[in-house]
């Protein structure tokens, strides 16, 4: 990535009706971006702090354990999700300082071209880190959704079975029961007749 260089609007002197864009060698346009950049860093910190639910905040480094059954020990089915403490400083994004001197740490001198290159690299690295974190959380979410869909389908199946038992047509069920009883009686009668016939044949052979 090449160095940042001031364009014509930043280095122009007052000519004709044009306005000054520099003040003591400093770019007014760059100075105007300081508050915007620093405010965005504050918003990142606040968004991470507000991402909690029920006392757990994965963006504050908390750990979340999701149980898929009620068993204990090795028989317990669960998913552990380790959060990551997220902040602008943790992402390598310090503050813009209205200075032409190179700044140490994660801060950047907005009037210093080398520091602006450093700021650009820091933003790129921060974006890469956020994409990696998003991918990890997305993978865990996919596992939870799959288990949720499976559980929902199983519950629906059990509900359907229970409904078939409780909402059955009693007349139809009574008719089926009577038909089964009749079949059982006929089978017993047929078996009795067969035994009687066998008894008669044995009597003739004696």
PDB file of C-alpha atoms in Angstrom:
ATOM      1  CA  UNK A   1       0.000   0.000   0.000  1.00  0.00           C
ATOM      2  CA  UNK A   2       1.441   3.379  -0.985  1.00  0.00           C
ATOM      3  CA  UNK A   3       1.839   6.346   1.299  1.00  0.00           C
ATOM      4  CA  UNK A   4      -0.901   8.895   1.724  1.00  0.00           C
ATOM      5  CA  UNK A   5      -0.097  12.151  -0.008  1.00  0.00           C
ATOM      6  CA  UNK A   6      -1.847  15.447   0.320  1.00  0.00           C
ATOM      7  CA  UNK A   7      -3.898  16.295  -2.747  1.00  0.00           C
ATOM      8  CA  UNK A   8      -4.195  19.674  -4.403  1.00  0.00           C
ATOM      9  CA  UNK A   9      -7.136  20.759  -2.242  1.00  0.00           C
ATOM     10  CA  UNK A  10      -5.152  20.133   0.904  1.00  0.00           C
ATOM     11  CA  UNK A  11      -2.048  22.030  -0.169  1.00  0.00           C
ATOM     12  CA  UNK A  12      -3.679  24.830  -2.076  1.00  0.00           C
ATOM     13  CA  UNK A  13      -3.030  28.399  -0.948  1.00  0.00           C
ATOM     14  CA  UNK A  14      -5.630  31.074  -0.948  1.00  0.00           C
ATOM     15  CA  UNK A  15      -6.125  32.023  -4.586  1.00  0.00           C
ATOM     16  CA  UNK A  16      -9.010  33.971  -5.968  1.00  0.00           C
ATOM     17  CA  UNK A  17     -12.137  33.062  -3.987  1.00  0.00           C
ATOM     18  CA  UNK A  18     -10.818  29.681  -2.755  1.00  0.00           C
ATOM     19  CA  UNK A  19     -10.856  28.973   0.954  1.00  0.00           C
ATOM     20  CA  UNK A  20      -7.824  27.987   2.997  1.00  0.00           C
ATOM     21  CA  UNK A  21      -7.514  24.240   3.421  1.00  0.00           C
ATOM     22  CA  UNK A  22      -4.372  24.353   5.510  1.00  0.00           C
ATOM     23  CA  UNK A  23      -3.635  25.950   8.831  1.00  0.00           C
ATOM     24  CA  UNK A  24      -0.018  26.174   9.884  1.00  0.00           C
ATOM     25  CA  UNK A  25       0.813  23.343   7.480  1.00  0.00           C
ATOM     26  CA  UNK A  26      -1.982  21.146   8.857  1.00  0.00           C
ATOM     27  CA  UNK A  27      -4.848  19.852   6.742  1.00  0.00           C
ATOM     28  CA  UNK A  28      -8.216  21.192   7.869  1.00  0.00           C
ATOM     29  CA  UNK A  29      -9.952  18.295   6.141  1.00  0.00           C
ATOM     30  CA  UNK A  30      -7.929  15.772   8.116  1.00  0.00           C
ATOM     31  CA  UNK A  31      -8.564  17.611  11.372  1.00  0.00           C
ATOM     32  CA  UNK A  32     -12.299  17.464  10.698  1.00  0.00           C
ATOM     33  CA  UNK A  33     -12.129  13.650  10.596  1.00  0.00           C
ATOM     34  CA  UNK A  34     -10.668  13.283  14.089  1.00  0.00           C
ATOM     35  CA  UNK A  35     -13.956  13.432  15.996  1.00  0.00           C
ATOM     36  CA  UNK A  36     -15.679  11.146  13.496  1.00  0.00           C
ATOM     37  CA  UNK A  37     -12.990   8.460  13.804  1.00  0.00           C
ATOM     38  CA  UNK A  38     -12.780   8.674  17.581  1.00  0.00           C
ATOM     39  CA  UNK A  39     -16.574   8.596  17.923  1.00  0.00           C
ATOM     40  CA  UNK A  40     -16.716   5.426  15.820  1.00  0.00           C
ATOM     41  CA  UNK A  41     -14.260   3.792  18.215  1.00  0.00           C
ATOM     42  CA  UNK A  42     -16.514   4.755  21.111  1.00  0.00           C
ATOM     43  CA  UNK A  43     -19.526   3.285  19.315  1.00  0.00           C
ATOM     44  CA  UNK A  44     -17.661  -0.008  18.793  1.00  0.00           C
ATOM     45  CA  UNK A  45     -16.974  -0.212  22.534  1.00  0.00           C
ATOM     46  CA  UNK A  46     -20.560   0.628  23.457  1.00  0.00           C
ATOM     47  CA  UNK A  47     -22.054  -1.822  20.939  1.00  0.00           C
ATOM     48  CA  UNK A  48     -19.880  -4.623  22.373  1.00  0.00           C
ATOM     49  CA  UNK A  49     -20.985  -3.782  25.928  1.00  0.00           C
ATOM     50  CA  UNK A  50     -24.661  -3.774  24.899  1.00  0.00           C
ATOM     51  CA  UNK A  51     -24.460  -7.190  23.178  1.00  0.00           C
ATOM     52  CA  UNK A  52     -25.201  -9.171  26.345  1.00  0.00           C
ATOM     53  CA  UNK A  53     -28.328 -11.227  27.033  1.00  0.00           C
ATOM     54  CA  UNK A  54     -29.404 -12.807  30.319  1.00  0.00           C
ATOM     55  CA  UNK A  55     -26.120 -11.826  31.911  1.00  0.00           C
ATOM     56  CA  UNK A  56     -23.950 -13.367  29.187  1.00  0.00           C
ATOM     57  CA  UNK A  57     -22.006 -11.268  26.701  1.00  0.00           C
ATOM     58  CA  UNK A  58     -19.904 -13.172  24.177  1.00  0.00           C
ATOM     59  CA  UNK A  59     -18.361  -9.892  23.015  1.00  0.00           C
ATOM     60  CA  UNK A  60     -17.079  -9.315  26.541  1.00  0.00           C
ATOM     61  CA  UNK A  61     -15.234 -12.635  26.634  1.00  0.00           C
ATOM     62  CA  UNK A  62     -17.926 -14.617  28.489  1.00  0.00           C
ATOM     63  CA  UNK A  63     -18.339 -18.363  27.996  1.00  0.00           C
ATOM     64  CA  UNK A  64     -21.726 -19.814  27.018  1.00  0.00           C
ATOM     65  CA  UNK A  65     -22.632 -23.483  27.486  1.00  0.00           C
ATOM     66  CA  UNK A  66     -25.711 -24.738  25.625  1.00  0.00           C
ATOM     67  CA  UNK A  67     -27.118 -28.058  26.902  1.00  0.00           C
ATOM     68  CA  UNK A  68     -29.046 -30.227  24.435  1.00  0.00           C
ATOM     69  CA  UNK A  69     -30.257 -32.808  26.960  1.00  0.00           C
ATOM     70  CA  UNK A  70     -30.787 -33.172  30.696  1.00  0.00           C
ATOM     71  CA  UNK A  71     -28.133 -35.823  31.281  1.00  0.00           C
ATOM     72  CA  UNK A  72     -24.953 -35.278  33.265  1.00  0.00           C
ATOM     73  CA  UNK A  73     -21.321 -36.221  32.916  1.00  0.00           C
ATOM     74  CA  UNK A  74     -20.079 -37.747  29.679  1.00  0.00           C
ATOM     75  CA  UNK A  75     -23.646 -38.500  28.560  1.00  0.00           C
ATOM     76  CA  UNK A  76     -24.512 -34.824  28.470  1.00  0.00           C
ATOM     77  CA  UNK A  77     -24.823 -33.341  24.986  1.00  0.00           C
ATOM     78  CA  UNK A  78     -23.718 -29.714  24.921  1.00  0.00           C
ATOM     79  CA  UNK A  79     -21.971 -26.961  22.997  1.00  0.00           C
ATOM     80  CA  UNK A  80     -19.492 -24.577  24.611  1.00  0.00           C
ATOM     81  CA  UNK A  81     -19.009 -21.181  22.986  1.00  0.00           C
ATOM     82  CA  UNK A  82     -16.061 -19.073  24.105  1.00  0.00           C
ATOM     83  CA  UNK A  83     -16.617 -15.370  23.579  1.00  0.00           C
ATOM     84  CA  UNK A  84     -14.020 -12.778  22.661  1.00  0.00           C
ATOM     85  CA  UNK A  85     -13.498  -9.475  24.428  1.00  0.00           C
ATOM     86  CA  UNK A  86     -14.162  -6.919  21.716  1.00  0.00           C
ATOM     87  CA  UNK A  87     -13.127  -3.282  21.865  1.00  0.00           C
ATOM     88  CA  UNK A  88     -11.643  -0.668  19.586  1.00  0.00           C
ATOM     89  CA  UNK A  89      -8.354  -0.811  21.489  1.00  0.00           C
ATOM     90  CA  UNK A  90      -8.360  -4.617  21.319  1.00  0.00           C
ATOM     91  CA  UNK A  91      -8.753  -4.375  17.555  1.00  0.00           C
ATOM     92  CA  UNK A  92      -5.713  -2.101  17.391  1.00  0.00           C
ATOM     93  CA  UNK A  93      -7.755   1.039  16.786  1.00  0.00           C
ATOM     94  CA  UNK A  94      -6.563   3.869  18.996  1.00  0.00           C
ATOM     95  CA  UNK A  95      -7.407   7.522  18.560  1.00  0.00           C
ATOM     96  CA  UNK A  96      -6.676  10.123  15.925  1.00  0.00           C
ATOM     97  CA  UNK A  97      -4.513  12.944  17.229  1.00  0.00           C
ATOM     98  CA  UNK A  98      -4.281  16.285  15.443  1.00  0.00           C
ATOM     99  CA  UNK A  99      -0.523  16.141  15.117  1.00  0.00           C
ATOM    100  CA  UNK A 100       2.098  15.800  12.411  1.00  0.00           C
ATOM    101  CA  UNK A 101       4.301  13.773  14.754  1.00  0.00           C
ATOM    102  CA  UNK A 102       4.207   9.990  14.624  1.00  0.00           C
ATOM    103  CA  UNK A 103       2.182   8.602  17.514  1.00  0.00           C
ATOM    104  CA  UNK A 104       3.090   5.586  19.607  1.00  0.00           C
ATOM    105  CA  UNK A 105       0.949   2.569  20.387  1.00  0.00           C
ATOM    106  CA  UNK A 106      -2.388   2.334  18.609  1.00  0.00           C
ATOM    107  CA  UNK A 107      -2.823   6.104  18.179  1.00  0.00           C
ATOM    108  CA  UNK A 108      -2.361   7.901  14.898  1.00  0.00           C
ATOM    109  CA  UNK A 109      -1.189  11.415  14.025  1.00  0.00           C
ATOM    110  CA  UNK A 110      -3.754  12.550  11.498  1.00  0.00           C
ATOM    111  CA  UNK A 111      -1.322  15.001   9.890  1.00  0.00           C
ATOM    112  CA  UNK A 112       1.359  12.313   9.559  1.00  0.00           C
ATOM    113  CA  UNK A 113       1.218  10.333   6.308  1.00  0.00           C
ATOM    114  CA  UNK A 114       3.032   7.319   7.767  1.00  0.00           C
ATOM    115  CA  UNK A 115       0.563   7.205  10.657  1.00  0.00           C
ATOM    116  CA  UNK A 116      -2.338   7.285   8.210  1.00  0.00           C
ATOM    117  CA  UNK A 117      -0.842   4.259   6.454  1.00  0.00           C
ATOM    118  CA  UNK A 118      -0.603   2.597   9.883  1.00  0.00           C
ATOM    119  CA  UNK A 119      -4.240   3.515  10.547  1.00  0.00           C
ATOM    120  CA  UNK A 120      -5.293   1.998   7.230  1.00  0.00           C
ATOM    121  CA  UNK A 121      -3.452  -1.241   8.047  1.00  0.00           C
ATOM    122  CA  UNK A 122      -5.029  -1.305  11.512  1.00  0.00           C
ATOM    123  CA  UNK A 123      -8.518  -0.940  10.021  1.00  0.00           C
ATOM    124  CA  UNK A 124      -7.835  -3.776   7.571  1.00  0.00           C
ATOM    125  CA  UNK A 125      -6.601  -6.045  10.372  1.00  0.00           C
ATOM    126  CA  UNK A 126      -9.600  -5.120  12.535  1.00  0.00           C
ATOM    127  CA  UNK A 127     -11.968  -6.018   9.705  1.00  0.00           C
ATOM    128  CA  UNK A 128     -10.222  -9.377   9.245  1.00  0.00           C
ATOM    129  CA  UNK A 129     -10.537 -10.102  12.975  1.00  0.00           C
ATOM    130  CA  UNK A 130     -14.236  -9.230  12.959  1.00  0.00           C
ATOM    131  CA  UNK A 131     -14.866 -11.479   9.946  1.00  0.00           C
ATOM    132  CA  UNK A 132     -13.102 -14.362  11.703  1.00  0.00           C
ATOM    133  CA  UNK A 133     -15.144 -13.816  14.875  1.00  0.00           C
ATOM    134  CA  UNK A 134     -18.344 -13.592  12.835  1.00  0.00           C
ATOM    135  CA  UNK A 135     -17.502 -16.881  11.091  1.00  0.00           C
ATOM    136  CA  UNK A 136     -16.907 -18.651  14.415  1.00  0.00           C
ATOM    137  CA  UNK A 137     -20.140 -17.398  15.961  1.00  0.00           C
ATOM    138  CA  UNK A 138     -22.022 -18.199  12.753  1.00  0.00           C
ATOM    139  CA  UNK A 139     -20.754 -21.799  12.829  1.00  0.00           C
ATOM    140  CA  UNK A 140     -21.904 -22.222  16.426  1.00  0.00           C
ATOM    141  CA  UNK A 141     -25.271 -20.680  15.563  1.00  0.00           C
ATOM    142  CA  UNK A 142     -25.679 -23.190  12.732  1.00  0.00           C
ATOM    143  CA  UNK A 143     -25.155 -26.085  15.179  1.00  0.00           C
ATOM    144  CA  UNK A 144     -27.736 -24.665  17.581  1.00  0.00           C
ATOM    145  CA  UNK A 145     -30.274 -24.101  14.798  1.00  0.00           C
ATOM    146  CA  UNK A 146     -29.808 -27.673  13.536  1.00  0.00           C
ATOM    147  CA  UNK A 147     -30.438 -29.081  17.008  1.00  0.00           C
ATOM    148  CA  UNK A 148     -33.385 -26.727  17.454  1.00  0.00           C
ATOM    149  CA  UNK A 149     -34.958 -27.896  14.173  1.00  0.00           C
ATOM    150  CA  UNK A 150     -34.442 -31.555  15.146  1.00  0.00           C
ATOM    151  CA  UNK A 151     -36.050 -31.030  18.551  1.00  0.00           C
ATOM    152  CA  UNK A 152     -38.961 -29.137  17.003  1.00  0.00           C
ATOM    153  CA  UNK A 153     -39.639 -31.931  14.511  1.00  0.00           C
ATOM    154  CA  UNK A 154     -39.523 -34.540  17.275  1.00  0.00           C
ATOM    155  CA  UNK A 155     -41.922 -32.505  19.427  1.00  0.00           C
ATOM    156  CA  UNK A 156     -44.278 -32.109  16.462  1.00  0.00           C
ATOM    157  CA  UNK A 157     -44.209 -35.884  15.917  1.00  0.00           C
ATOM    158  CA  UNK A 158     -45.014 -36.574  19.567  1.00  0.00           C
ATOM    159  CA  UNK A 159     -47.789 -33.969  19.524  1.00  0.00           C
ATOM    160  CA  UNK A 160     -49.314 -35.629  16.459  1.00  0.00           C
ATOM    161  CA  UNK A 161     -49.187 -39.050  18.117  1.00  0.00           C
ATOM    162  CA  UNK A 162     -50.760 -37.712  21.305  1.00  0.00           C
ATOM    163  CA  UNK A 163     -53.481 -35.979  19.312  1.00  0.00           C
ATOM    164  CA  UNK A 164     -54.279 -39.224  17.477  1.00  0.00           C
ATOM    165  CA  UNK A 165     -54.755 -40.932  20.842  1.00  0.00           C
ATOM    166  CA  UNK A 166     -56.861 -38.253  22.496  1.00  0.00           C
ATOM    167  CA  UNK A 167     -58.824 -37.061  19.492  1.00  0.00           C
ATOM    168  CA  UNK A 168     -59.771 -40.481  18.077  1.00  0.00           C
ATOM    169  CA  UNK A 169     -63.356 -41.150  16.857  1.00  0.00           C
ATOM    170  CA  UNK A 170     -64.804 -43.307  19.625  1.00  0.00           C
ATOM    171  CA  UNK A 171     -67.470 -44.844  17.360  1.00  0.00           C
ATOM    172  CA  UNK A 172     -64.828 -45.903  14.862  1.00  0.00           C
ATOM    173  CA  UNK A 173     -62.559 -47.269  17.583  1.00  0.00           C
ATOM    174  CA  UNK A 174     -65.497 -49.157  19.171  1.00  0.00           C
ATOM    175  CA  UNK A 175     -66.369 -50.718  15.806  1.00  0.00           C
ATOM    176  CA  UNK A 176     -62.761 -51.828  15.349  1.00  0.00           C
ATOM    177  CA  UNK A 177     -62.710 -53.308  18.839  1.00  0.00           C
ATOM    178  CA  UNK A 178     -65.975 -55.189  18.160  1.00  0.00           C
ATOM    179  CA  UNK A 179     -64.607 -56.496  14.862  1.00  0.00           C
ATOM    180  CA  UNK A 180     -61.493 -57.790  16.603  1.00  0.00           C
ATOM    181  CA  UNK A 181     -63.613 -59.476  19.279  1.00  0.00           C
ATOM    182  CA  UNK A 182     -65.768 -61.117  16.611  1.00  0.00           C
ATOM    183  CA  UNK A 183     -62.720 -62.405  14.766  1.00  0.00           C
ATOM    184  CA  UNK A 184     -61.343 -63.786  17.996  1.00  0.00           C
ATOM    185  CA  UNK A 185     -64.645 -65.574  18.745  1.00  0.00           C
ATOM    186  CA  UNK A 186     -64.818 -67.056  15.237  1.00  0.00           C
ATOM    187  CA  UNK A 187     -61.247 -68.278  15.517  1.00  0.00           C
ATOM    188  CA  UNK A 188     -61.999 -69.969  18.836  1.00  0.00           C
ATOM    189  CA  UNK A 189     -65.163 -71.563  17.394  1.00  0.00           C
ATOM    190  CA  UNK A 190     -63.285 -72.800  14.328  1.00  0.00           C
ATOM    191  CA  UNK A 191     -60.573 -74.285  16.515  1.00  0.00           C
ATOM    192  CA  UNK A 192     -63.212 -75.951  18.696  1.00  0.00           C
ATOM    193  CA  UNK A 193     -64.946 -77.472  15.649  1.00  0.00           C
ATOM    194  CA  UNK A 194     -61.643 -78.734  14.325  1.00  0.00           C
ATOM    195  CA  UNK A 195     -60.880 -80.407  17.636  1.00  0.00           C
ATOM    196  CA  UNK A 196     -64.363 -81.956  17.698  1.00  0.00           C
ATOM    197  CA  UNK A 197     -63.898 -83.342  14.186  1.00  0.00           C
ATOM    198  CA  UNK A 198     -60.566 -84.836  15.168  1.00  0.00           C
ATOM    199  CA  UNK A 199     -62.176 -86.419  18.200  1.00  0.00           C
ATOM    200  CA  UNK A 200     -64.897 -87.992  15.993  1.00  0.00           C
ATOM    201  CA  UNK A 201     -62.337 -89.454  13.570  1.00  0.00           C
ATOM    202  CA  UNK A 202     -60.397 -90.960  16.451  1.00  0.00           C
ATOM    203  CA  UNK A 203     -63.588 -92.543  17.780  1.00  0.00           C
ATOM    204  CA  UNK A 204     -64.261 -94.198  14.405  1.00  0.00           C
ATOM    205  CA  UNK A 205     -60.785 -95.635  14.259  1.00  0.00           C
ATOM    206  CA  UNK A 206     -61.094 -97.286  17.641  1.00  0.00           C
TER     207      UNK A 206
END
